[in-house]
Every structure is written in structure tokens, then in C-alpha cells.
PDB file of C-alpha atoms in Angstrom:
ATOM      1  CA  UNK A   1      67.300 -11.622 -65.558  1.00 46.00           C
ATOM      2  CA  UNK A   2      64.142  -9.919 -66.683  1.00 44.00           C
ATOM      3  CA  UNK A   3      63.003  -6.508 -65.473  1.00 45.00           C
ATOM      4  CA  UNK A   4      60.072  -7.966 -63.573  1.00 46.00           C
ATOM      5  CA  UNK A   5      62.318 -10.293 -61.670  1.00 41.00           C
ATOM      6  CA  UNK A   6      64.790  -7.512 -60.961  1.00 44.00           C
ATOM      7  CA  UNK A   7      62.069  -5.347 -59.396  1.00 48.00           C
ATOM      8  CA  UNK A   8      61.082  -7.965 -56.822  1.00 43.00           C
ATOM      9  CA  UNK A   9      62.289  -7.540 -53.311  1.00 48.00           C
ATOM     10  CA  UNK A  10      65.424  -9.373 -52.294  1.00 46.00           C
ATOM     11  CA  UNK A  11      63.447 -11.834 -50.209  1.00 48.00           C
ATOM     12  CA  UNK A  12      61.571 -13.179 -53.189  1.00 44.00           C
ATOM     13  CA  UNK A  13      58.483 -10.916 -53.033  1.00 45.00           C
ATOM     14  CA  UNK A  14      57.019 -12.270 -49.773  1.00 44.00           C
ATOM     15  CA  UNK A  15      56.577 -10.337 -46.560  1.00 46.00           C
ATOM     16  CA  UNK A  16      56.634 -11.906 -43.163  1.00 44.00           C
ATOM     17  CA  UNK A  17      53.508 -11.039 -41.226  1.00 42.00           C
ATOM     18  CA  UNK A  18      55.499 -10.843 -38.052  1.00 46.00           C
ATOM     19  CA  UNK A  19      58.118  -8.293 -39.184  1.00 43.00           C
ATOM     20  CA  UNK A  20      55.876  -5.192 -39.539  1.00 46.00           C
ATOM     21  CA  UNK A  21      53.449  -5.764 -36.605  1.00 43.00           C
ATOM     22  CA  UNK A  22      54.431  -5.543 -33.035  1.00 42.00           C
ATOM     23  CA  UNK A  23      52.699  -6.961 -30.026  1.00 44.00           C
ATOM     24  CA  UNK A  24      52.148  -3.470 -28.695  1.00 41.00           C
ATOM     25  CA  UNK A  25      49.589  -2.766 -31.452  1.00 45.00           C
ATOM     26  CA  UNK A  26      47.162  -5.399 -30.111  1.00 43.00           C
ATOM     27  CA  UNK A  27      45.101  -4.972 -26.997  1.00 43.00           C
ATOM     28  CA  UNK A  28      42.947  -7.562 -25.309  1.00 39.00           C
ATOM     29  CA  UNK A  29      39.330  -6.741 -24.503  1.00 37.00           C
ATOM     30  CA  UNK A  30      40.051  -7.142 -20.808  1.00 36.00           C
ATOM     31  CA  UNK A  31      42.884  -4.584 -20.971  1.00 43.00           C
ATOM     32  CA  UNK A  32      40.676  -2.174 -22.921  1.00 40.00           C
ATOM     33  CA  UNK A  33      37.892  -2.396 -20.405  1.00 39.00           C
ATOM     34  CA  UNK A  34      40.130  -2.269 -17.371  1.00 40.00           C
ATOM     35  CA  UNK A  35      40.292   1.530 -17.024  1.00 42.00           C
ATOM     36  CA  UNK A  36      36.490   1.791 -17.094  1.00 45.00           C
ATOM     37  CA  UNK A  37      35.813  -1.125 -14.751  1.00 43.00           C
ATOM     38  CA  UNK A  38      35.322   0.329 -11.293  1.00 43.00           C
ATOM     39  CA  UNK A  39      33.441  -2.566  -9.786  1.00 41.00           C
ATOM     40  CA  UNK A  40      36.294  -3.086  -7.385  1.00 45.00           C
ATOM     41  CA  UNK A  41      36.028   0.467  -6.067  1.00 46.00           C
ATOM     42  CA  UNK A  42      35.229   0.622  -2.354  1.00 47.00           C
ATOM     43  CA  UNK A  43      32.284   2.955  -2.730  1.00 49.00           C
ATOM     44  CA  UNK A  44      30.616   0.826  -5.423  1.00 43.00           C
ATOM     45  CA  UNK A  45      29.836   3.743  -7.681  1.00 47.00           C
ATOM     46  CA  UNK A  46      28.582   1.508 -10.465  1.00 49.00           C
ATOM     47  CA  UNK A  47      25.975  -0.337  -8.403  1.00 41.00           C
ATOM     48  CA  UNK A  48      22.641   0.092 -10.145  1.00 45.00           C
ATOM     49  CA  UNK A  49      24.233   1.460 -13.330  1.00 50.00           C
ATOM     50  CA  UNK A  50      21.769   1.147 -16.182  1.00 49.00           C
ATOM     51  CA  UNK A  51      18.878   0.405 -13.861  1.00 51.00           C
ATOM     52  CA  UNK A  52      17.074   3.614 -14.797  1.00 52.00           C
ATOM     53  CA  UNK A  53      17.263   6.003 -17.716  1.00 52.00           C
ATOM     54  CA  UNK A  54      19.431   9.059 -17.347  1.00 47.00           C
ATOM     55  CA  UNK A  55      16.383  11.339 -17.356  1.00 50.00           C
ATOM     56  CA  UNK A  56      14.525   9.085 -14.907  1.00 48.00           C
ATOM     57  CA  UNK A  57      12.056   8.012 -17.554  1.00 49.00           C
ATOM     58  CA  UNK A  58      10.094   4.772 -17.259  1.00 51.00           C
ATOM     59  CA  UNK A  59      12.664   2.159 -18.220  1.00 55.00           C
ATOM     60  CA  UNK A  60      11.979  -1.558 -18.179  1.00 64.00           C
ATOM     61  CA  UNK A  61      13.439  -1.862 -14.679  1.00 74.00           C
ATOM     62  CA  UNK A  62      11.150   0.872 -13.389  1.00 72.00           C
ATOM     63  CA  UNK A  63       8.186  -0.774 -15.080  1.00 75.00           C
ATOM     64  CA  UNK A  64       8.930  -4.071 -13.323  1.00 77.00           C
ATOM     65  CA  UNK A  65       9.353  -2.293 -10.011  1.00 79.00           C
ATOM     66  CA  UNK A  66       6.054  -0.483 -10.407  1.00 79.00           C
ATOM     67  CA  UNK A  67       4.256  -3.658 -11.427  1.00 80.00           C
ATOM     68  CA  UNK A  68       5.609  -5.469  -8.376  1.00 82.00           C
ATOM     69  CA  UNK A  69       4.429  -2.727  -6.027  1.00 82.00           C
ATOM     70  CA  UNK A  70       1.006  -2.724  -7.685  1.00 83.00           C
ATOM     71  CA  UNK A  71       0.762  -6.490  -7.161  1.00 85.00           C
ATOM     72  CA  UNK A  72       1.603  -6.267  -3.459  1.00 85.00           C
ATOM     73  CA  UNK A  73      -0.790  -3.381  -2.967  1.00 84.00           C
ATOM     74  CA  UNK A  74      -3.546  -5.337  -4.711  1.00 85.00           C
ATOM     75  CA  UNK A  75      -2.858  -8.374  -2.512  1.00 85.00           C
ATOM     76  CA  UNK A  76      -3.258  -6.378   0.696  1.00 85.00           C
ATOM     77  CA  UNK A  77      -6.309  -4.615  -0.708  1.00 84.00           C
ATOM     78  CA  UNK A  78      -7.928  -8.016  -1.212  1.00 86.00           C
ATOM     79  CA  UNK A  79      -7.124  -8.933   2.392  1.00 86.00           C
ATOM     80  CA  UNK A  80      -8.963  -5.817   3.530  1.00 84.00           C
ATOM     81  CA  UNK A  81     -11.990  -6.795   1.475  1.00 87.00           C
ATOM     82  CA  UNK A  82     -12.018 -10.282   2.998  1.00 89.00           C
ATOM     83  CA  UNK A  83     -12.193  -8.898   6.537  1.00 90.00           C
ATOM     84  CA  UNK A  84     -15.020  -6.580   5.532  1.00 91.00           C
ATOM     85  CA  UNK A  85     -16.904  -9.490   4.008  1.00 92.00           C
ATOM     86  CA  UNK A  86     -16.559 -11.471   7.240  1.00 92.00           C
ATOM     87  CA  UNK A  87     -17.935  -8.567   9.266  1.00 92.00           C
ATOM     88  CA  UNK A  88     -20.915  -8.116   6.950  1.00 92.00           C
ATOM     89  CA  UNK A  89     -21.713 -11.835   6.987  1.00 92.00           C
ATOM     90  CA  UNK A  90     -21.549 -12.005  10.786  1.00 91.00           C
ATOM     91  CA  UNK A  91     -23.763  -8.946  11.132  1.00 91.00           C
ATOM     92  CA  UNK A  92     -26.314 -10.331   8.685  1.00 92.00           C
ATOM     93  CA  UNK A  93     -26.431 -13.646  10.509  1.00 91.00           C
ATOM     94  CA  UNK A  94     -26.806 -12.020  13.918  1.00 90.00           C
ATOM     95  CA  UNK A  95     -29.587  -9.716  12.743  1.00 90.00           C
ATOM     96  CA  UNK A  96     -31.454 -12.581  11.127  1.00 90.00           C
ATOM     97  CA  UNK A  97     -31.260 -14.770  14.206  1.00 88.00           C
ATOM     98  CA  UNK A  98     -32.044 -11.993  16.710  1.00 84.00           C
ATOM     99  CA  UNK A  99     -35.316 -11.054  14.994  1.00 84.00           C
ATOM    100  CA  UNK A 100     -36.367 -14.551  13.949  1.00 82.00           C
ATOM    101  CA  UNK A 101     -38.087 -15.219  17.279  1.00 78.00           C
ATOM    102  CA  UNK A 102     -39.236 -13.095  20.194  1.00 75.00           C
ATOM    103  CA  UNK A 103     -37.611 -15.526  22.601  1.00 77.00           C
ATOM    104  CA  UNK A 104     -34.099 -15.052  21.246  1.00 80.00           C
ATOM    105  CA  UNK A 105     -31.936 -12.988  23.624  1.00 84.00           C
ATOM    106  CA  UNK A 106     -31.010  -9.460  22.636  1.00 83.00           C
ATOM    107  CA  UNK A 107     -27.407  -9.787  23.736  1.00 84.00           C
ATOM    108  CA  UNK A 108     -26.669 -11.803  20.597  1.00 89.00           C
ATOM    109  CA  UNK A 109     -26.577  -8.431  18.858  1.00 90.00           C
ATOM    110  CA  UNK A 110     -23.953  -7.296  21.362  1.00 91.00           C
ATOM    111  CA  UNK A 111     -21.926 -10.425  20.643  1.00 91.00           C
ATOM    112  CA  UNK A 112     -22.168  -9.578  16.953  1.00 91.00           C
ATOM    113  CA  UNK A 113     -20.948  -6.043  17.700  1.00 93.00           C
ATOM    114  CA  UNK A 114     -18.005  -7.471  19.644  1.00 93.00           C
ATOM    115  CA  UNK A 115     -17.125  -9.762  16.733  1.00 93.00           C
ATOM    116  CA  UNK A 116     -17.371  -6.817  14.338  1.00 93.00           C
ATOM    117  CA  UNK A 117     -15.020  -4.856  16.616  1.00 94.00           C
ATOM    118  CA  UNK A 118     -12.522  -7.702  16.395  1.00 94.00           C
ATOM    119  CA  UNK A 119     -12.721  -7.593  12.611  1.00 94.00           C
ATOM    120  CA  UNK A 120     -12.180  -3.823  12.796  1.00 94.00           C
ATOM    121  CA  UNK A 121      -8.942  -4.267  14.753  1.00 94.00           C
ATOM    122  CA  UNK A 122      -7.691  -6.928  12.332  1.00 93.00           C
ATOM    123  CA  UNK A 123      -8.552  -4.790   9.332  1.00 92.00           C
ATOM    124  CA  UNK A 124      -6.859  -1.726  10.835  1.00 93.00           C
ATOM    125  CA  UNK A 125      -3.643  -3.711  11.213  1.00 91.00           C
ATOM    126  CA  UNK A 126      -3.909  -4.882   7.631  1.00 91.00           C
ATOM    127  CA  UNK A 127      -4.582  -1.344   6.465  1.00 90.00           C
ATOM    128  CA  UNK A 128      -1.321  -0.156   8.043  1.00 89.00           C
ATOM    129  CA  UNK A 129       0.560  -2.766   6.017  1.00 87.00           C
ATOM    130  CA  UNK A 130      -1.456  -1.900   2.905  1.00 88.00           C
ATOM    131  CA  UNK A 131      -0.500   1.755   3.279  1.00 86.00           C
ATOM    132  CA  UNK A 132       3.212   0.859   3.057  1.00 86.00           C
ATOM    133  CA  UNK A 133       2.811  -0.461  -0.487  1.00 86.00           C
ATOM    134  CA  UNK A 134       0.210   2.157  -1.340  1.00 86.00           C
ATOM    135  CA  UNK A 135       2.576   4.988  -0.391  1.00 85.00           C
ATOM    136  CA  UNK A 136       5.284   3.585  -2.678  1.00 84.00           C
ATOM    137  CA  UNK A 137       2.866   3.304  -5.576  1.00 83.00           C
ATOM    138  CA  UNK A 138       1.692   6.884  -5.069  1.00 83.00           C
ATOM    139  CA  UNK A 139       5.303   8.105  -4.946  1.00 81.00           C
ATOM    140  CA  UNK A 140       6.046   6.481  -8.303  1.00 81.00           C
ATOM    141  CA  UNK A 141       2.792   7.685  -9.829  1.00 80.00           C
ATOM    142  CA  UNK A 142       3.282  11.294  -8.742  1.00 79.00           C
ATOM    143  CA  UNK A 143       6.983  11.691  -9.462  1.00 79.00           C
ATOM    144  CA  UNK A 144       7.699   9.288 -12.351  1.00 78.00           C
ATOM    145  CA  UNK A 145       4.608   8.502 -14.364  1.00 77.00           C
ATOM    146  CA  UNK A 146       2.787  11.811 -13.964  1.00 75.00           C
ATOM    147  CA  UNK A 147       5.979  13.761 -14.620  1.00 75.00           C
ATOM    148  CA  UNK A 148       6.788  11.577 -17.645  1.00 74.00           C
ATOM    149  CA  UNK A 149       3.347  12.184 -19.118  1.00 73.00           C
ATOM    150  CA  UNK A 150       3.375  15.929 -18.423  1.00 75.00           C
ATOM    151  CA  UNK A 151       6.890  17.344 -17.801  1.00 76.00           C
ATOM    152  CA  UNK A 152       5.530  20.901 -17.822  1.00 76.00           C
ATOM    153  CA  UNK A 153       4.520  20.548 -14.165  1.00 79.00           C
ATOM    154  CA  UNK A 154       7.096  20.283 -11.422  1.00 75.00           C
ATOM    155  CA  UNK A 155       7.664  17.243  -9.236  1.00 75.00           C
ATOM    156  CA  UNK A 156       5.381  16.740  -6.276  1.00 75.00           C
ATOM    157  CA  UNK A 157       8.316  15.814  -4.021  1.00 73.00           C
ATOM    158  CA  UNK A 158      11.793  16.937  -5.032  1.00 75.00           C
ATOM    159  CA  UNK A 159      13.365  14.535  -2.517  1.00 80.00           C
ATOM    160  CA  UNK A 160      11.295  11.529  -3.505  1.00 81.00           C
ATOM    161  CA  UNK A 161      14.267   9.389  -4.585  1.00 83.00           C
ATOM    162  CA  UNK A 162      15.896   9.623  -1.168  1.00 85.00           C
ATOM    163  CA  UNK A 163      12.629   8.920   0.625  1.00 84.00           C
ATOM    164  CA  UNK A 164      11.849   5.917  -1.549  1.00 83.00           C
ATOM    165  CA  UNK A 165      15.380   4.546  -1.238  1.00 84.00           C
ATOM    166  CA  UNK A 166      15.253   4.836   2.549  1.00 85.00           C
ATOM    167  CA  UNK A 167      11.893   3.098   2.578  1.00 82.00           C
ATOM    168  CA  UNK A 168      13.322   0.209   0.558  1.00 85.00           C
ATOM    169  CA  UNK A 169      16.287  -0.042   2.899  1.00 88.00           C
ATOM    170  CA  UNK A 170      14.165   0.120   6.047  1.00 85.00           C
ATOM    171  CA  UNK A 171      10.443  -0.406   5.449  1.00 84.00           C
ATOM    172  CA  UNK A 172       8.413   1.397   8.085  1.00 84.00           C
ATOM    173  CA  UNK A 173       4.722   1.833   8.870  1.00 86.00           C
ATOM    174  CA  UNK A 174       3.572   5.309   7.864  1.00 86.00           C
ATOM    175  CA  UNK A 175       0.373   5.707   9.926  1.00 86.00           C
ATOM    176  CA  UNK A 176      -0.623   5.103  13.522  1.00 90.00           C
ATOM    177  CA  UNK A 177      -3.053   2.444  14.674  1.00 90.00           C
ATOM    178  CA  UNK A 178      -5.566   5.131  15.669  1.00 91.00           C
ATOM    179  CA  UNK A 179      -5.514   6.654  12.177  1.00 90.00           C
ATOM    180  CA  UNK A 180      -5.993   3.219  10.618  1.00 91.00           C
ATOM    181  CA  UNK A 181      -8.979   2.612  12.923  1.00 93.00           C
ATOM    182  CA  UNK A 182     -10.432   5.979  11.965  1.00 92.00           C
ATOM    183  CA  UNK A 183     -10.065   5.263   8.260  1.00 90.00           C
ATOM    184  CA  UNK A 184     -11.776   1.890   8.449  1.00 91.00           C
ATOM    185  CA  UNK A 185     -14.505   3.264  10.704  1.00 93.00           C
ATOM    186  CA  UNK A 186     -15.273   6.021   8.219  1.00 90.00           C
ATOM    187  CA  UNK A 187     -15.255   3.756   5.207  1.00 89.00           C
ATOM    188  CA  UNK A 188     -16.976   0.614   6.537  1.00 90.00           C
ATOM    189  CA  UNK A 189     -17.407  -0.084  10.213  1.00 93.00           C
ATOM    190  CA  UNK A 190     -19.161   2.978  11.613  1.00 94.00           C
ATOM    191  CA  UNK A 191     -22.230   2.331   9.414  1.00 93.00           C
ATOM    192  CA  UNK A 192     -22.160  -1.316  10.517  1.00 93.00           C
ATOM    193  CA  UNK A 193     -22.056  -0.324  14.189  1.00 94.00           C
ATOM    194  CA  UNK A 194     -24.890   2.135  13.601  1.00 94.00           C
ATOM    195  CA  UNK A 195     -27.052  -0.612  12.125  1.00 93.00           C
ATOM    196  CA  UNK A 196     -26.258  -2.945  15.018  1.00 92.00           C
ATOM    197  CA  UNK A 197     -26.999  -0.242  17.585  1.00 92.00           C
ATOM    198  CA  UNK A 198     -30.307   0.623  15.961  1.00 91.00           C
ATOM    199  CA  UNK A 199     -31.256  -3.045  15.804  1.00 90.00           C
ATOM    200  CA  UNK A 200     -30.355  -3.522  19.478  1.00 89.00           C
ATOM    201  CA  UNK A 201     -32.449  -0.521  20.550  1.00 88.00           C
ATOM    202  CA  UNK A 202     -35.432  -1.795  18.552  1.00 86.00           C
ATOM    203  CA  UNK A 203     -34.969  -5.320  19.907  1.00 85.00           C
ATOM    204  CA  UNK A 204     -34.807  -4.133  23.520  1.00 84.00           C
ATOM    205  CA  UNK A 205     -37.559  -1.546  23.267  1.00 80.00           C
ATOM    206  CA  UNK A 206     -40.130  -3.049  20.910  1.00 76.00           C
ATOM    207  CA  UNK A 207     -39.690  -6.816  21.032  1.00 71.00           C
ATOM    208  CA  UNK A 208     -39.404  -7.342  24.799  1.00 69.00           C
ATOM    209  CA  UNK A 209     -42.455  -7.286  27.053  1.00 70.00           C
ATOM    210  CA  UNK A 210     -40.413  -5.923  29.948  1.00 75.00           C
ATOM    211  CA  UNK A 211     -39.843  -2.176  30.172  1.00 74.00           C
ATOM    212  CA  UNK A 212     -36.433  -0.578  29.779  1.00 78.00           C
ATOM    213  CA  UNK A 213     -33.932  -0.792  31.488  1.00 77.00           C
ATOM    214  CA  UNK A 214     -34.956  -4.252  32.671  1.00 75.00           C
ATOM    215  CA  UNK A 215     -35.252  -5.416  29.067  1.00 76.00           C
ATOM    216  CA  UNK A 216     -31.588  -4.515  28.450  1.00 79.00           C
ATOM    217  CA  UNK A 217     -30.244  -6.596  31.323  1.00 82.00           C
ATOM    218  CA  UNK A 218     -27.786  -9.407  30.566  1.00 81.00           C
ATOM    219  CA  UNK A 219     -27.902 -12.018  33.283  1.00 80.00           C
ATOM    220  CA  UNK A 220     -26.974 -10.365  36.573  1.00 84.00           C
ATOM    221  CA  UNK A 221     -25.737  -7.195  34.851  1.00 84.00           C
ATOM    222  CA  UNK A 222     -28.410  -4.492  35.132  1.00 85.00           C
ATOM    223  CA  UNK A 223     -29.864  -3.034  31.973  1.00 81.00           C
ATOM    224  CA  UNK A 224     -28.746   0.482  32.857  1.00 87.00           C
ATOM    225  CA  UNK A 225     -25.094  -0.602  33.001  1.00 90.00           C
ATOM    226  CA  UNK A 226     -25.403  -2.517  29.728  1.00 88.00           C
ATOM    227  CA  UNK A 227     -26.989   0.477  28.014  1.00 89.00           C
ATOM    228  CA  UNK A 228     -24.275   2.795  29.327  1.00 91.00           C
ATOM    229  CA  UNK A 229     -21.487   0.544  28.058  1.00 92.00           C
ATOM    230  CA  UNK A 230     -23.118   0.216  24.625  1.00 91.00           C
ATOM    231  CA  UNK A 231     -23.589   3.944  24.111  1.00 92.00           C
ATOM    232  CA  UNK A 232     -20.157   4.864  25.511  1.00 94.00           C
ATOM    233  CA  UNK A 233     -18.515   2.404  23.098  1.00 94.00           C
ATOM    234  CA  UNK A 234     -20.488   3.820  20.180  1.00 94.00           C
ATOM    235  CA  UNK A 235     -19.654   7.428  21.096  1.00 95.00           C
ATOM    236  CA  UNK A 236     -15.972   6.480  21.385  1.00 94.00           C
ATOM    237  CA  UNK A 237     -16.080   4.958  17.894  1.00 94.00           C
ATOM    238  CA  UNK A 238     -17.716   8.108  16.516  1.00 94.00           C
ATOM    239  CA  UNK A 239     -15.074  10.255  18.222  1.00 93.00           C
ATOM    240  CA  UNK A 240     -12.194   8.242  16.765  1.00 92.00           C
ATOM    241  CA  UNK A 241     -13.714   8.308  13.290  1.00 91.00           C
ATOM    242  CA  UNK A 242     -14.787  11.942  13.066  1.00 90.00           C
ATOM    243  CA  UNK A 243     -12.328  13.942  15.132  1.00 88.00           C
ATOM    244  CA  UNK A 244     -10.227  16.458  13.135  1.00 85.00           C
ATOM    245  CA  UNK A 245      -6.841  15.080  12.203  1.00 79.00           C
ATOM    246  CA  UNK A 246      -3.974  15.334   9.732  1.00 77.00           C
ATOM    247  CA  UNK A 247      -4.155  12.274   7.521  1.00 77.00           C
ATOM    248  CA  UNK A 248      -0.832  10.583   6.782  1.00 71.00           C
ATOM    249  CA  UNK A 249      -2.206   7.791   4.610  1.00 72.00           C
ATOM    250  CA  UNK A 250      -1.317   8.205   0.927  1.00 60.00           C
ATOM    251  CA  UNK A 251      -4.661   8.162  -0.837  1.00 60.00           C
ATOM    252  CA  UNK A 252      -5.457  10.458  -3.749  1.00 52.00           C
ATOM    253  CA  UNK A 253      -9.199  10.027  -3.174  1.00 54.00           C
ATOM    254  CA  UNK A 254      -8.949  11.850   0.150  1.00 54.00           C
ATOM    255  CA  UNK A 255      -7.768  15.145  -1.312  1.00 51.00           C
ATOM    256  CA  UNK A 256     -10.128  18.110  -1.100  1.00 49.00           C
ATOM    257  CA  UNK A 257      -9.859  18.813  -4.824  1.00 48.00           C
ATOM    258  CA  UNK A 258     -11.052  15.370  -5.892  1.00 45.00           C
ATOM    259  CA  UNK A 259     -14.753  16.176  -5.985  1.00 47.00           C
ATOM    260  CA  UNK A 260     -14.270  19.838  -6.940  1.00 50.00           C
ATOM    261  CA  UNK A 261     -12.462  18.931 -10.143  1.00 48.00           C
ATOM    262  CA  UNK A 262     -15.169  16.458 -11.080  1.00 45.00           C
TER     263      UNK A 262
END
């Protein structure tokens, strides 16, 4: 027997792959991931894991969330503009018809004012819904995007995550109906009412051969009563719009520093 043959192992130089490896050295992926898988935990600690970056930077999930809130805010903003357009069109039509002929009754202007008041109520309700989405957008802008762009400044609201989470769990209206009316009066409707009131005074005083208050009468209702109701309603609108208040609507354009810094 040659030396090479004598040096071979007794089994002919082949090793069985099963003799030196035990089943304990292999581990299935499921077994390896089992200790870290806590999805069955009762408190659900892993819910939302990976949704946001660890440092709360703008991840893709946050970008999608922000874009969705912007879309809903834009949709409700367009609904506000539609109501304003209706009010302006009605007012323009009423003014045109009231002054097109001396025989046209003056109370058409009062009907136009009543229709404009209805649009004001509808728009105030829409503004309350718009403010829900607007407040979420402002929260993300102030505490995520602004902080991500300039971390040197502190957060505007240190408890903003809890507030935003609660708002997602239970969406609530942030402003009262009276504040919404005041906002829309200041921005749009008080100037419209002023134009309608001025047009009504001119129509009653200058375009009617009868003297006031007879010229302001509407059917069997005396002109003095009609005039009193008109001016009381206008004064009430001015009071709602201009009285001092603490604004709860989230709007960066309302801050006192907006015009000072520009």
C-alpha cells in the first residue's frame, strides 16, 4: 500500500455531511424573529413603528399626512369661496334691478340683504369645518416643518403630538359659531352689508317721491319700523364683527407681528 493511500482516513477519504453538523446549529427565520416580535402584546407597543423618523423629521409618511391635510383644507377653502361668490352675484343682481327703474320697490334690496345673511350663516358653518383642517396644518407647519428647517428655535407647542393625536381620535370644532360669524363679517360680509345699506338709504331717500319714513314702508309695515329693524340688524352685525375677543382660529395672518415684520 502506498503512503498516500495509507494517509487516507479509514472511511475512504469521504466525510458525511450529517456527522459534524447538528440540528441545533440551524435556526429558522421565524424562530430568530420570535423574540423581537411583540405584535401579540396586549398594549400594542409596535403599532405605528416606522411611521415617523426617530427625530420626528419629515419622513414619507409625514409627507403624505401633510399633503392629505392640505388637500382637505384646500377643498373647504374652495367651498368658502363659492358661498362668497353667490353672495356677491346676488347683491350685484339686486342692486342692478333696484336702480334700473324708479318704479321698482325698494324692499328688493332688503330681500337681497336677507339672502346675503343666509349665505353668511352657511359660510360661517363651513368656516368652522375649514378651521379643523387648518388647525392641523398649522400644527404640522409650526412644530415639524419649521422646526426641521430651523432647529435652533424651540417648538411652538411642546405638547403638540398629544393634541394632534387626540384630534385625530376625536375630531372637534375649535371655534364657536359667533367667532366664525365675526371672521366672515370682517373679511367679506360687513362690506357687502354696508353697500346694501347705503344703496337702500339712497333708494328710499333720493329715488322715491314720498318723504321718509313713508318711502321706507313695506306694505302695511310703517317705514319707521322698517328703518329701525334695518339699522338694528346692521348695528348688531357691526357689534359681532368688531367687538374685542380672543381669536381661537388658527390663522398665521391674524398675528400682530405679520405686518410689523414686513
